[in-house]
Structures are given as C-alpha cells and as structure tokens.
PDB file of C-alpha atoms in Angstrom:
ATOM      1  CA  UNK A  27     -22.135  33.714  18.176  1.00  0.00           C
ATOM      2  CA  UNK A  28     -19.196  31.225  18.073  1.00  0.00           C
ATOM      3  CA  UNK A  29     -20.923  27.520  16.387  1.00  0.00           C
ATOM      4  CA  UNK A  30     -18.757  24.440  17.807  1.00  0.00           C
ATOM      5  CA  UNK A  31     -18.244  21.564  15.635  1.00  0.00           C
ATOM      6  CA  UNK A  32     -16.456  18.371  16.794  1.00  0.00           C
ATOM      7  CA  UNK A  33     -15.231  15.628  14.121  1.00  0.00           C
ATOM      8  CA  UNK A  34     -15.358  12.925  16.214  1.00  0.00           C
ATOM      9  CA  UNK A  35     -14.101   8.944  16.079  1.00  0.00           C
ATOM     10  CA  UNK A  36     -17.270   6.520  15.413  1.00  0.00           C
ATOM     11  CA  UNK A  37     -14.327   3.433  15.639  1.00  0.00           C
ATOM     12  CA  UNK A  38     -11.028   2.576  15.395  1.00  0.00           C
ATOM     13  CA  UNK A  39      -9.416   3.166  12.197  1.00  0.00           C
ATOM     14  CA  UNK A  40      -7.878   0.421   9.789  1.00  0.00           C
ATOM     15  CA  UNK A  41      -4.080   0.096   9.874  1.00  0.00           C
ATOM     16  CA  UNK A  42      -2.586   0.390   6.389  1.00  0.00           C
ATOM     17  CA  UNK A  43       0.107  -2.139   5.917  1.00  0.00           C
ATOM     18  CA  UNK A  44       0.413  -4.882   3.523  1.00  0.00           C
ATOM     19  CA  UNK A  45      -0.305  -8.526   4.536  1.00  0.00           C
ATOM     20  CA  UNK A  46       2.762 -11.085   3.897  1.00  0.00           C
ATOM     21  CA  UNK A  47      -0.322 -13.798   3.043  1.00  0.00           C
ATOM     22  CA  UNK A  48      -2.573 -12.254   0.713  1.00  0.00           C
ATOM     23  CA  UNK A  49      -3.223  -9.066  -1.484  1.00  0.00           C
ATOM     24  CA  UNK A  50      -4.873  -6.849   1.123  1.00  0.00           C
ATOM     25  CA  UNK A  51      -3.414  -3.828   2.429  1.00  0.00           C
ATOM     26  CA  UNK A  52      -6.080  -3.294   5.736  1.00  0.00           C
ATOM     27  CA  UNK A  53      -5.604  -4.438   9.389  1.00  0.00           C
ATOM     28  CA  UNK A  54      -7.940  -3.802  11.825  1.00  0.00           C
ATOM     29  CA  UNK A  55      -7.027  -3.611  15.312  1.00  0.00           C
ATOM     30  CA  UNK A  56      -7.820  -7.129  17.567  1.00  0.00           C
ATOM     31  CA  UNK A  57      -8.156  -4.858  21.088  1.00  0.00           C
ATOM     32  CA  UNK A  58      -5.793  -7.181  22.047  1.00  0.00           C
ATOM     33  CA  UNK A  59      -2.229  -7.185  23.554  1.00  0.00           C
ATOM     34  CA  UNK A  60       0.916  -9.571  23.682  1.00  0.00           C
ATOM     35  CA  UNK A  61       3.482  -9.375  26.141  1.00  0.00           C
ATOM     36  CA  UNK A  62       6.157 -11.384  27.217  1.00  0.00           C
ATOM     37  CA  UNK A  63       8.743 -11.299  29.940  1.00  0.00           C
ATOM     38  CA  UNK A  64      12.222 -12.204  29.663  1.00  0.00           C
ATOM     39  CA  UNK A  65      14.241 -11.809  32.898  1.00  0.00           C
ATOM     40  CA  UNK A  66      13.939  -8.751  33.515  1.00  0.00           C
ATOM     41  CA  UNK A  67      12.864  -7.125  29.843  1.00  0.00           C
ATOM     42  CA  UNK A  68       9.428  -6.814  28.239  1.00  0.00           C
ATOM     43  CA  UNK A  69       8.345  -7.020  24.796  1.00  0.00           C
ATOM     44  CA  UNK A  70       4.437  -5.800  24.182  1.00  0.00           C
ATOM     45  CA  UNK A  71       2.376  -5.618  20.578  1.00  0.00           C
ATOM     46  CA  UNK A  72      -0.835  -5.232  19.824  1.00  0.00           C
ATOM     47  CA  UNK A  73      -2.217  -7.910  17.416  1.00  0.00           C
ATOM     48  CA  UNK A  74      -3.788  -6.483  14.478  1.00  0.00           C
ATOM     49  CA  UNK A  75      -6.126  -8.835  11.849  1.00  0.00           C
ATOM     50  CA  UNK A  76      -5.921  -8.810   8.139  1.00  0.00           C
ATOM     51  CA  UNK A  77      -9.115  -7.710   6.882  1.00  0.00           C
ATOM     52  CA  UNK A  78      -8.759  -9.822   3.639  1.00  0.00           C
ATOM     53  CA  UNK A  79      -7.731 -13.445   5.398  1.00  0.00           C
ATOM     54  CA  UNK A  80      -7.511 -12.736   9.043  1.00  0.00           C
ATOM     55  CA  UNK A  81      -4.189 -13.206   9.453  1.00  0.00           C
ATOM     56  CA  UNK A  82      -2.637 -11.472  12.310  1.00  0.00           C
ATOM     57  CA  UNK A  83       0.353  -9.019  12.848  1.00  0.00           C
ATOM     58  CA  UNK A  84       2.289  -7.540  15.355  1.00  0.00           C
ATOM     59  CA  UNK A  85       2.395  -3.685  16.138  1.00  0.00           C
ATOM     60  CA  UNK A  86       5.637  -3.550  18.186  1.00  0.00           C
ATOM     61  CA  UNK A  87       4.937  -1.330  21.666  1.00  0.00           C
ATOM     62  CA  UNK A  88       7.734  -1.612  23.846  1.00  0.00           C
ATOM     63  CA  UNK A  89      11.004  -3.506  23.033  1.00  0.00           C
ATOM     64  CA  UNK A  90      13.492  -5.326  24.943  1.00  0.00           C
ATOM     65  CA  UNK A  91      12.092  -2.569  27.770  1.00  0.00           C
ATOM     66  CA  UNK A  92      13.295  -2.677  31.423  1.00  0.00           C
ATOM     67  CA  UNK A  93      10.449  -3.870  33.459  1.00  0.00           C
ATOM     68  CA  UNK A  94      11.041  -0.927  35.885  1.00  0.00           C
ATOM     69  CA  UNK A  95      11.017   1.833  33.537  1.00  0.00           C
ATOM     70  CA  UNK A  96       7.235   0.751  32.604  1.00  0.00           C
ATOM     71  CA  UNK A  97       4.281   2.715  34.733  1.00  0.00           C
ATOM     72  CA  UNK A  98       2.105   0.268  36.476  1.00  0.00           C
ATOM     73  CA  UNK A  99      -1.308   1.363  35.251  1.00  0.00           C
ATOM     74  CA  UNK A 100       0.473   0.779  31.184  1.00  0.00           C
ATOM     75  CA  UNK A 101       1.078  -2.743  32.831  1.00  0.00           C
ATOM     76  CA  UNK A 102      -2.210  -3.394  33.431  1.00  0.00           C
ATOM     77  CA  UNK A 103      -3.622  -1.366  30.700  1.00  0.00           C
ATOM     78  CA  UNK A 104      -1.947  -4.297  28.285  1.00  0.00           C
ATOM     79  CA  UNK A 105      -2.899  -6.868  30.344  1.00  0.00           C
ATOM     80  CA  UNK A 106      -6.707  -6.147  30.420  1.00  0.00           C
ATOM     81  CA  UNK A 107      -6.248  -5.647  26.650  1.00  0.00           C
ATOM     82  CA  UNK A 108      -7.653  -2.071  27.532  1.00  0.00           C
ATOM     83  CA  UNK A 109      -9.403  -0.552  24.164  1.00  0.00           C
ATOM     84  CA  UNK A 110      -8.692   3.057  25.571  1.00  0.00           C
ATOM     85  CA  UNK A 111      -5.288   2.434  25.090  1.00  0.00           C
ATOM     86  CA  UNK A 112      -5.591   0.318  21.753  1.00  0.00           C
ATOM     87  CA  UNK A 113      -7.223   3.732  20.220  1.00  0.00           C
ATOM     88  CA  UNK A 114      -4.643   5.547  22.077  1.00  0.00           C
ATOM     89  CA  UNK A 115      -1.742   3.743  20.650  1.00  0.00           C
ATOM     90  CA  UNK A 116      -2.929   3.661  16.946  1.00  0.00           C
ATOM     91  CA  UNK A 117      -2.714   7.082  17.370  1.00  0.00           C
ATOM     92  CA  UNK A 118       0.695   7.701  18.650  1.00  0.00           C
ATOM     93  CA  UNK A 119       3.206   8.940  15.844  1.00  0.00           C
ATOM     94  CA  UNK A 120       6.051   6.981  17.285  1.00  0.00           C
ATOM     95  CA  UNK A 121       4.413   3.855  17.162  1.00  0.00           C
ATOM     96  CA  UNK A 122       3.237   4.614  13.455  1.00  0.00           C
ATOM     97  CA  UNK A 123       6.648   5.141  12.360  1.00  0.00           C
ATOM     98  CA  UNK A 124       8.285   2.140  14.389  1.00  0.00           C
ATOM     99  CA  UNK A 125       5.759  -0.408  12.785  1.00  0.00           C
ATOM    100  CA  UNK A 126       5.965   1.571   9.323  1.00  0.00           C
ATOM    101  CA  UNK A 127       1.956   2.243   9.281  1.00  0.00           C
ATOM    102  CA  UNK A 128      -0.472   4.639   8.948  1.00  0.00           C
ATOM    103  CA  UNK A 129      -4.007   5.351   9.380  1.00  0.00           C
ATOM    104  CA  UNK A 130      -7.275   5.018   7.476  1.00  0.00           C
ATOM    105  CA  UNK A 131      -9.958   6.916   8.718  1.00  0.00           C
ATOM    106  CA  UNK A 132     -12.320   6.467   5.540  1.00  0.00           C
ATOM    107  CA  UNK A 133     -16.027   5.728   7.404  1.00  0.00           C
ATOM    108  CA  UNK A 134     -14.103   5.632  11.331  1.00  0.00           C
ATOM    109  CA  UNK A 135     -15.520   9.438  11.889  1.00  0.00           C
ATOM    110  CA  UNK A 136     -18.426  11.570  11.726  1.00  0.00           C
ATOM    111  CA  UNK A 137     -19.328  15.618  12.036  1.00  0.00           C
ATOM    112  CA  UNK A 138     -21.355  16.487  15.155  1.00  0.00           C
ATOM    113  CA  UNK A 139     -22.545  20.150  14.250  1.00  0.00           C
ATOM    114  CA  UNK A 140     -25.043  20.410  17.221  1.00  0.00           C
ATOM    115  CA  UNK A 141     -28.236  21.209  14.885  1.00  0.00           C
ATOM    116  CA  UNK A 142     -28.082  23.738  11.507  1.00  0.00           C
ATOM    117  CA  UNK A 143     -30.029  26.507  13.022  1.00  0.00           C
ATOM    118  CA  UNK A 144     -26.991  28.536  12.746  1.00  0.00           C
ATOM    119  CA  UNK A 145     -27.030  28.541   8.687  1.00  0.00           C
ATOM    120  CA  UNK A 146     -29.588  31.061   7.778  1.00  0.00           C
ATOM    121  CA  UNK A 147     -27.318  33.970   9.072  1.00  0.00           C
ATOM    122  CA  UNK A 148     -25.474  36.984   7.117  1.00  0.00           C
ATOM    123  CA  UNK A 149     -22.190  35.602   9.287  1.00  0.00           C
ATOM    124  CA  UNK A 150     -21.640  32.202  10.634  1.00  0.00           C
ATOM    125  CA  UNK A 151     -18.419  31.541  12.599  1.00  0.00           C
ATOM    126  CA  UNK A 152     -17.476  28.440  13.308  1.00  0.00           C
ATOM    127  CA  UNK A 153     -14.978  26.417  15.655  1.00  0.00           C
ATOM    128  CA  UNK A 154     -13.993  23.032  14.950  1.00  0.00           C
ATOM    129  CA  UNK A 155     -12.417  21.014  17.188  1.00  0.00           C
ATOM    130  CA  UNK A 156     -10.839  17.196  16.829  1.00  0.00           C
ATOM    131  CA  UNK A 157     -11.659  14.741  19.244  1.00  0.00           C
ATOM    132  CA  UNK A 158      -8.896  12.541  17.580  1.00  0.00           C
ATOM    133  CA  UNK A 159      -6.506  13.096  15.487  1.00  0.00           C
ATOM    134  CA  UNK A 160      -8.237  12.184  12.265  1.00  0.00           C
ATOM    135  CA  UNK A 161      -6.674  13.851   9.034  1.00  0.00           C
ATOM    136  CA  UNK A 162      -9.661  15.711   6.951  1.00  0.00           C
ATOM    137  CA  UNK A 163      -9.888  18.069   4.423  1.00  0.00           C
ATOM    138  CA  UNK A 164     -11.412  20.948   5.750  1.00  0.00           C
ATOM    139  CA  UNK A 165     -13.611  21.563   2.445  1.00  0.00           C
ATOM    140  CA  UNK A 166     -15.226  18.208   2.991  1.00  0.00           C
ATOM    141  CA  UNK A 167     -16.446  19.181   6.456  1.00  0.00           C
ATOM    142  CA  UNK A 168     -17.283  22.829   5.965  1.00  0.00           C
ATOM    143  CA  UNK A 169     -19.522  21.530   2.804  1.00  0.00           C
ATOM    144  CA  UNK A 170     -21.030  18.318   5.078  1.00  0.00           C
ATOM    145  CA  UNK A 171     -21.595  20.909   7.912  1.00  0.00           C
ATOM    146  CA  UNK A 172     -22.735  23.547   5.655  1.00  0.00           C
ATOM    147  CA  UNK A 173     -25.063  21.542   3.546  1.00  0.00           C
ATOM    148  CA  UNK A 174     -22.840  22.522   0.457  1.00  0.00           C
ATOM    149  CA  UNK A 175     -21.253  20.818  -2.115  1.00  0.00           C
ATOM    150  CA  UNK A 176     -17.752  20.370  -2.457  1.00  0.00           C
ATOM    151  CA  UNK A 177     -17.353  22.663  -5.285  1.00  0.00           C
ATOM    152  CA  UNK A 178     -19.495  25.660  -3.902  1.00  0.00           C
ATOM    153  CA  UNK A 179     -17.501  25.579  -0.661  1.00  0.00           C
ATOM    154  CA  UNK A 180     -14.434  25.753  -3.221  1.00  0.00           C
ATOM    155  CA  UNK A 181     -16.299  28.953  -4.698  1.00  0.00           C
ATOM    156  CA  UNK A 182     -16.643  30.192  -1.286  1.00  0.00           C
ATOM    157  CA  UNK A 183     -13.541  30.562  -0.546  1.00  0.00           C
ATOM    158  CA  UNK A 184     -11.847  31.506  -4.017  1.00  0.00           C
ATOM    159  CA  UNK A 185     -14.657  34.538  -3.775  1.00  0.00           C
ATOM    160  CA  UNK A 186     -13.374  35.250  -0.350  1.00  0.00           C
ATOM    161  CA  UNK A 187     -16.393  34.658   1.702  1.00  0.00           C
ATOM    162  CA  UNK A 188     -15.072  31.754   3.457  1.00  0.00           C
ATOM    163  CA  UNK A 189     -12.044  32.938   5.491  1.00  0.00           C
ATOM    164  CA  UNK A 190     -10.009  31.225   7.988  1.00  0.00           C
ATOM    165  CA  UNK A 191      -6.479  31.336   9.487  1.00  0.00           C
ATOM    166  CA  UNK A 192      -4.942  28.178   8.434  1.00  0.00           C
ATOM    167  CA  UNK A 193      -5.268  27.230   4.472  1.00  0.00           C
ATOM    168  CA  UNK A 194      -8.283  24.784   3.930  1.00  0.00           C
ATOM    169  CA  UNK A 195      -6.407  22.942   1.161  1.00  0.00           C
ATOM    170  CA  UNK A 196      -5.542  19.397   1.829  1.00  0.00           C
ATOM    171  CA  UNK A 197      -5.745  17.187   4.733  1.00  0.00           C
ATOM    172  CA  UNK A 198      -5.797  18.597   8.139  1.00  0.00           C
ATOM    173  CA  UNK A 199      -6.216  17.134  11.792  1.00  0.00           C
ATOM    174  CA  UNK A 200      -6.417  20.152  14.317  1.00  0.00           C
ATOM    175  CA  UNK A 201      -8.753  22.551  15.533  1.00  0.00           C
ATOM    176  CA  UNK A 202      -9.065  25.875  13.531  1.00  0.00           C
ATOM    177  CA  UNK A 203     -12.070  28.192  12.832  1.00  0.00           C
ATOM    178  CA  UNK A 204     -13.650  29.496  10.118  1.00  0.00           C
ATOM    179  CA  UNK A 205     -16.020  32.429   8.832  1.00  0.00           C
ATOM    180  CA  UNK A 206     -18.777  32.038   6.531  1.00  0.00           C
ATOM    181  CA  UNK A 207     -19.981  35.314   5.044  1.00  0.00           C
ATOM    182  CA  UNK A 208     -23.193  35.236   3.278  1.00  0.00           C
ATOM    183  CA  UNK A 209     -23.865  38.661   2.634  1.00  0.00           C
ATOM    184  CA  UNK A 210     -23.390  39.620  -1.336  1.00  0.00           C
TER     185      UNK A 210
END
C-alpha cells in the first residue's frame, strides 16, 4: 500500500534580500500591490516589509507593460491585492531572478503524513508530493515522517534499505517516492 505525504505551505515565505536601511537580510511579503498607469503602459510590484525596521521594497511584476497584453482577471487580481497571487508570485522563478531574490522557507511549511499507522511494516512505500515549491532535504522529511533521526535515516540509506529514484542528498522541491525496508 502506497502512503501519501504532502509538505505543505503553513505561510508565505520570507524574501531574502538585503535592506538599503539596516542590517537585516528578511522581507516579508505586505499582500499588497502597486500599480501605476502611464498612458498606455503599466508598472506593478508587490511591496515587501523589512523584517528588521519595516522598511518597504519593491518586487518589480510587470514593467513598462502594454495595458492590452495584461489578462483582466491579473488586473484585478493586483488591484484587490489578491494573496493567492502574492504566494503565487513569490513563487515564480522569473520574478525571483528579475528582483535578484530568493526564498526562505525555514518554519513557512509543515509534513502532513496522514497518521503513522503505516510504520510498523516489513515495507513502507511512500509518495511525497509538494503542494508548493518549497526546497527540502529529503532526509529531513523521511526522518520527521519516519520518527527517525537524521543520522539513522542517513544509515538507512548508506545500508541500502531506504531506496528511491532520485538521490536524497541535498535540497529538493518535487514529488518523488521512496521505499523503506525494514526487514534485516
């Protein structure tokens, strides 16, 4: 029997970029849009706050963008300061790399395994799926999951009875599966 596990987003994560008016290096996101017309060309950010002094920053959206090319619903999406589309956006590689940020995800996620009952058998296969793309290691939620420690999950998989087709090292943000064999 296939056990489904879904990492899934608790809030919205901090925005790593340094603040121009004091030392820290966290923004978190206000929910809230800008945008402003000129002619016939529309600029839109969303306003981030500095989590040291509250200063706040601009994520840049769209630029110097013809007001035609932009779909209605985005329209009002900005202008209801939508928070669908705030977590949607914060996601979005291209707008990571235009505003030169990236994601923090420390305490913005948790593990819902649907109960443990599955852990006291000789094989335990596992799906986990992503909700969001939030960049884990796959140790750290096979031991949270598992009830294991870091290092035994390590042992696991050096002694070959953890197995799964992508490698488990490092940080990873899309589905995969795993097998848990705890037969000697």
């Amino acid at each position: 029997m296939l056990n489904n596990w879904m990492v899934v987003p608790t809030c919205l994560p901090l925005v790593r970029r340094r603040c121009h008016a004091c030392t820290s290096e966290h923004f978190r996101a206000s929910g809230k849009f800008r945008v402003n017309a000129n002619h016939k060309l529309l600029d839109a950010w969303l306003l981030v706050l500095c989590a040291g002094c509250g200063e706040t920053a601009k994520l840049t959206i769209l630029e110097r963008t013809n007001v035609r090319s932009v779909r209605p619903e985005l329209l009002d999406q900005l202008h209801d300061n939508d928070l669908g589309l705030t977590a949607e956006l914060l996601q979005d590689p291209v707008v990571q790399h235009r505003n030169r940020v990236a994601l923090d995800w420390d305490n913005a996620w948790r593990l819902d395994t649907a109960g443990s009952d599955h852990l006291d058998r000789e094989v335990v296969d596992v799906s986990v799926r992503f909700a969001a793309r939030i960049p884990v290691r796959p140790v750290r939620l096979i031991a949270e999951g598992c009830g294991l420690s870091r290092a035994e999950v390590e042992r696991l998989i050096t002694a070959g009875k953890l197995v799964s087709a992508v490698r488990l090292g490092g940080k990873f943000s899309g589905d995969f599966t795993f097998t848990l064999k705890r037969y000697s």
